[in-house]
Coordinates of C-alpha atoms in Angstrom, one line a residue:
X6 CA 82.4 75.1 80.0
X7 CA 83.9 77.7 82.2
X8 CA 86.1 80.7 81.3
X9 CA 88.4 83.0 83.1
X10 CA 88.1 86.6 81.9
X11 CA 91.3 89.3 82.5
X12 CA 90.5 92.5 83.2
X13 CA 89.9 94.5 80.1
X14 CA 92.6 96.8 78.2
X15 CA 90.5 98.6 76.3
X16 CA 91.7 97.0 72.8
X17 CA 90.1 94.2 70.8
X18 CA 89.4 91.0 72.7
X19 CA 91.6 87.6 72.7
X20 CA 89.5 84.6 73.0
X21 CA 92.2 81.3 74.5
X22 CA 90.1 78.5 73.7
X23 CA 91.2 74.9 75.5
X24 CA 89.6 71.9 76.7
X25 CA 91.1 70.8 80.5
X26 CA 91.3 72.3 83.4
X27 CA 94.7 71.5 83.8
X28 CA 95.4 73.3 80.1
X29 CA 93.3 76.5 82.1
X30 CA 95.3 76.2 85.0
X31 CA 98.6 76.2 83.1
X32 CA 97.3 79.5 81.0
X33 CA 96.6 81.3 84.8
X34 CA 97.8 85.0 84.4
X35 CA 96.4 86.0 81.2
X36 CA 96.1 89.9 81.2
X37 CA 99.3 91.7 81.9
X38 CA 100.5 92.8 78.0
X39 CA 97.5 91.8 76.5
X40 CA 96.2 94.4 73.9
X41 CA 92.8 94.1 75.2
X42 CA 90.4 91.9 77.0
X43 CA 91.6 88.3 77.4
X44 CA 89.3 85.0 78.6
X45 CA 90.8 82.1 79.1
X46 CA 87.8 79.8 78.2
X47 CA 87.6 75.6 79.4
X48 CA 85.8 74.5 76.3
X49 CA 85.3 70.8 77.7
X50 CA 86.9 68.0 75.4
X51 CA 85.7 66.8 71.8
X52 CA 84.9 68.8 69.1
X53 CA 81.1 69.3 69.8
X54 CA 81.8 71.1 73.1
X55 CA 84.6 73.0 71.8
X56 CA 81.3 74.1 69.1
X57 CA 79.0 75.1 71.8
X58 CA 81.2 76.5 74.1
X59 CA 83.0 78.8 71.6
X60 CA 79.5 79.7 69.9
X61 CA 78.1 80.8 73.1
X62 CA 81.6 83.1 73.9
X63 CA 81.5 84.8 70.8
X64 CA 77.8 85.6 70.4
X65 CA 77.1 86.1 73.7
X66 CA 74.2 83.9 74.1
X67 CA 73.6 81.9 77.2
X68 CA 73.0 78.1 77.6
X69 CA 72.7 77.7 81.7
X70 CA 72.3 79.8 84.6
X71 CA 75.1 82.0 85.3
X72 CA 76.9 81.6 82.1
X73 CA 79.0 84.7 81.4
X74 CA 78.2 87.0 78.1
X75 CA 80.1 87.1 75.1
X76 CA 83.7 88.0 75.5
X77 CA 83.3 90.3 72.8
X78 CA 81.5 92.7 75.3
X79 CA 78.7 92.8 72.6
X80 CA 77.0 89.7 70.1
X81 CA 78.8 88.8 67.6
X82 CA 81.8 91.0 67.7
X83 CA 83.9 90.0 64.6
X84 CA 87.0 90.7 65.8
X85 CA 87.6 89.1 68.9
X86 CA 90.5 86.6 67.8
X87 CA 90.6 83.2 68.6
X88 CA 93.8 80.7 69.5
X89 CA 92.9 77.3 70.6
X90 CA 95.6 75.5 72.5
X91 CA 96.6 72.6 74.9
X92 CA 97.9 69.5 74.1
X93 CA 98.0 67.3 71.2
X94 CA 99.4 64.1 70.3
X95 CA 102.4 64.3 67.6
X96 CA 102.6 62.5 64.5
X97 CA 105.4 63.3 62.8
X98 CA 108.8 60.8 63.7
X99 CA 111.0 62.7 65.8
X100 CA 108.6 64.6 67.5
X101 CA 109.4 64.7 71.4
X102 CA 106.7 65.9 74.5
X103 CA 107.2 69.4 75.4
X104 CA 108.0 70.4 71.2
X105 CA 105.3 73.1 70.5
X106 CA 103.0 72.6 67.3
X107 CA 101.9 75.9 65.4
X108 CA 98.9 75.5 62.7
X109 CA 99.1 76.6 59.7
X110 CA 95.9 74.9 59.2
X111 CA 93.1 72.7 61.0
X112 CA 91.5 70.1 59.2
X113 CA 88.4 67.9 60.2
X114 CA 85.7 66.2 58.1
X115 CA 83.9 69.6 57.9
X116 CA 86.5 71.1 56.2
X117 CA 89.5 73.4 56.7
X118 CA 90.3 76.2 58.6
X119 CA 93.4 78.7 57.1
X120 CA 95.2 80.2 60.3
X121 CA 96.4 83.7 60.5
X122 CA 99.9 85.0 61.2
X123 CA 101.6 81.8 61.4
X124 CA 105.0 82.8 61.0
X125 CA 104.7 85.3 63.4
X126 CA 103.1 83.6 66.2
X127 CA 105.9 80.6 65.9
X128 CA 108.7 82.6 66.2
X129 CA 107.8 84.1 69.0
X130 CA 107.2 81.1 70.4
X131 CA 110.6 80.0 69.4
X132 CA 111.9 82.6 72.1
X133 CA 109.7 81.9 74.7
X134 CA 110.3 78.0 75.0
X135 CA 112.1 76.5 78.4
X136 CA 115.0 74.9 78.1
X137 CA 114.6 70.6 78.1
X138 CA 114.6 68.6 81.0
X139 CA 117.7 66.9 82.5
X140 CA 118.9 64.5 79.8
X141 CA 115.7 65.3 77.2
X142 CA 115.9 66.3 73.8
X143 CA 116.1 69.8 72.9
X144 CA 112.7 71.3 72.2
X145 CA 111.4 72.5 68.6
X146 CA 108.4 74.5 67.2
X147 CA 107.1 72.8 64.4
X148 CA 104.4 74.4 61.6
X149 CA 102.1 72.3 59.4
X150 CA 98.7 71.4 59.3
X151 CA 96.6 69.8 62.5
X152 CA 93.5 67.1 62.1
X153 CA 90.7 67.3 64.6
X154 CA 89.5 63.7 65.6
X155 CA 86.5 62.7 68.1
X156 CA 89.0 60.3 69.9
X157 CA 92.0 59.6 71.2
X158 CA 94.4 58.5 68.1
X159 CA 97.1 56.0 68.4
X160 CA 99.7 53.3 66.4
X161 CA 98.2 52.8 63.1
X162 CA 95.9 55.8 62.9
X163 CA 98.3 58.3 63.9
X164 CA 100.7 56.9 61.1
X165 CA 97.6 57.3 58.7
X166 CA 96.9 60.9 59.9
X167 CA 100.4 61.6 59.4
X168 CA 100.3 60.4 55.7
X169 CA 97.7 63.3 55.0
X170 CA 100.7 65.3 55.5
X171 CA 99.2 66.4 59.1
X172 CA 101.9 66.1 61.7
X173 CA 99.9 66.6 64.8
X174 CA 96.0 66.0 65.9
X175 CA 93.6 67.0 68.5
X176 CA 90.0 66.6 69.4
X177 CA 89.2 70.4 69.4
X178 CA 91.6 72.7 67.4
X179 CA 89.4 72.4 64.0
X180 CA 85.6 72.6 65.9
X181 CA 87.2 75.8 68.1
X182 CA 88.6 77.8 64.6
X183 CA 85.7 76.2 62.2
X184 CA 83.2 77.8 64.6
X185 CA 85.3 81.0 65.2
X186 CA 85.7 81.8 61.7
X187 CA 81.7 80.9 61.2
X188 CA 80.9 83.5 63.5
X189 CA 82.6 86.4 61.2
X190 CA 86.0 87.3 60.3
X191 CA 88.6 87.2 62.7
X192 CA 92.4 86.2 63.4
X193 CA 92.2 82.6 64.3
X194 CA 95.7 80.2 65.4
X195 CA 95.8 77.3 66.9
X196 CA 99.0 76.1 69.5
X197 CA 99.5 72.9 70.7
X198 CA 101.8 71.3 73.0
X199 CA 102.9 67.8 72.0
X200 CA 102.2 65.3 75.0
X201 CA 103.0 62.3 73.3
X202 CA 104.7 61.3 70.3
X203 CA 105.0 57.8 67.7
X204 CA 108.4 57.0 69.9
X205 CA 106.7 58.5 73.3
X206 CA 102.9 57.5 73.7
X207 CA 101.3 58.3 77.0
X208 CA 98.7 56.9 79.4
X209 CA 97.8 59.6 81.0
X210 CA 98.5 63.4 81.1
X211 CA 100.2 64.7 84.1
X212 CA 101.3 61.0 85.1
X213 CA 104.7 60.3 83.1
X214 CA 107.6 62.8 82.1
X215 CA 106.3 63.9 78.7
X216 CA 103.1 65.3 80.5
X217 CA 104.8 67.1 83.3
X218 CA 107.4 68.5 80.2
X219 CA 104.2 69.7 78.3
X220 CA 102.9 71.5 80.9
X221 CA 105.7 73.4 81.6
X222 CA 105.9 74.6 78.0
X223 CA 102.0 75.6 78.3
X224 CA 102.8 78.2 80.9
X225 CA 105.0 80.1 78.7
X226 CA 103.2 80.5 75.6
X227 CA 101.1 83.5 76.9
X228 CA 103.6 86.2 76.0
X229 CA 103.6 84.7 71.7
X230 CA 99.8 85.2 72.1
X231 CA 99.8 88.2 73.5
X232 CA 102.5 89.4 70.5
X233 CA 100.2 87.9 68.2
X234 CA 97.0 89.6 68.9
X235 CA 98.4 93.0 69.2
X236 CA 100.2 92.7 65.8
X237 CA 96.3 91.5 64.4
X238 CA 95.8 94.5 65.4
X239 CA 98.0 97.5 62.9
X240 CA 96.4 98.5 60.0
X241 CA 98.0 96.4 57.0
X242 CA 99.9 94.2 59.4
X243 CA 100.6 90.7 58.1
X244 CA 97.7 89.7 60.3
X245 CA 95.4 92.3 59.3
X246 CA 92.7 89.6 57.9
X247 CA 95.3 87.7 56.5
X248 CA 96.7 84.1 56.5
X249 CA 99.8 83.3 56.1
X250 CA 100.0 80.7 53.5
X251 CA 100.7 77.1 54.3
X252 CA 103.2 76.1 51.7
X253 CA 105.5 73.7 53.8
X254 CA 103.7 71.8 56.5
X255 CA 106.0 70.2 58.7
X256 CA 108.8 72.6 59.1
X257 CA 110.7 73.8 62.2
X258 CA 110.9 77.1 63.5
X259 CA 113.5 75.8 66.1
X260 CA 115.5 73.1 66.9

């Protein structure tokens, strides 16, 4: 676990949960119109480090040498707000890499996690998205529910996932909001960029187009976040311990 803390704002803290380095290095620059503090932390991948590391961010408490403290500045803050991000693997038909994936809710076998100010956070992301690659598919931000999983998912699996009505799944959105929520309340979201697809499965990250195209959608999405955690912050704003209600997983924002 390692996390990259912005200088501080003086407004509530944002907490940008992922699990690579190369998901870290794509979030570099967090800070400049952020409403307050901002760490960028490398939870390490599956859904029991994305537990440790986030516990150990939000409390404070420290489980080697050198750890950094609590992001909140002091244990158990309840309202540093939480977004876990990076890539996921799409499970919806149609779904292309580089097409941005906005929770409205995690799911894993420990339960389910309501996210706040879903609406809001995808259409802001709806502006912010690059244009596609030469000869790819345009790009769309899609809402609906994401499943955690403790492995990689693919052919049959990801068309049983998708039967659940989920339409994308990672291996540390659920553990990273489940944890966050556990912790106290808070706004939680969860973005992902879709890496591969049912028509567009990948090896490996970084290696083939649709890994190269979901990077370059991770480097914009800071500017949604920061949007999103300064409107958590108004007095009876929409995010203002609120969630906004899931009632049509699947849909688009953009296409």
């Amino acid at each position: 676990m390692s996390a990259d803390p912005a200088p501080e704002t003086g407004g509530a803290p944002l907490l940008i949960a992922c699990a690579l380095g190369i998901e870290r290095f794509a979030l570099r620059g967090a800070g400049p119109g952020a409403a307050g503090p901002v760490t960028v932390l490398r939870t390490g991948m599956g859904p029991q480090a994305a537990e440790r590391a986030v516990t150990r961010a939000l409390t404070g408490r420290t489980g080697e040498p050198g750890e950094r403290r609590g992001v909140s500045g002091e244990p158990g803050e309840p309202r540093t707000a939480v977004i876990a991000t990076g890539f996921c693997a799409g499970l919806a038909p149609g779904m292309h890499p580089g097409d941005l994936v906005v929770a409205d809710e995690t799911r894993d076998p420990a339960g389910r996690t309501v996210c706040t100010g879903t609406r809001i956070l995808a259409d802001a992301l709806s502006h912010l998205i690059p244009g596609p690659l030469p000869g790819g598919p345009r790009r769309a931000v899609h809402i609906g529910p994401v499943v955690g999983s403790g492995h990689v998912v693919r052919g049959a699996e990801r068309a049983a996932l998708h039967s659940t009505g989920a339409i994308a799944v990672d291996m540390e959105s659920a553990a990273t909001l489940r944890t966050a929520v556990g912790h106290g309340v808070r706004p939680v979201a969860a973005v992902r960029v879709v890496v591969d697809a049912p028509e567009h499965e990948l090896v490996r990250i970084g290696t083939l187009r649709g890994g190269i195209s979901a990077f370059r959608v991770l480097r914009t999405v800071l500017p949604a976040f920061f949007h999103w955690h300064r409107s958590s912050l108004l007095p009876g704003g929409e995010l203002d311990g609120h969630a906004s209600p899931p009632d049509h997983p699947g849909r688009d924002v953009s296409l």
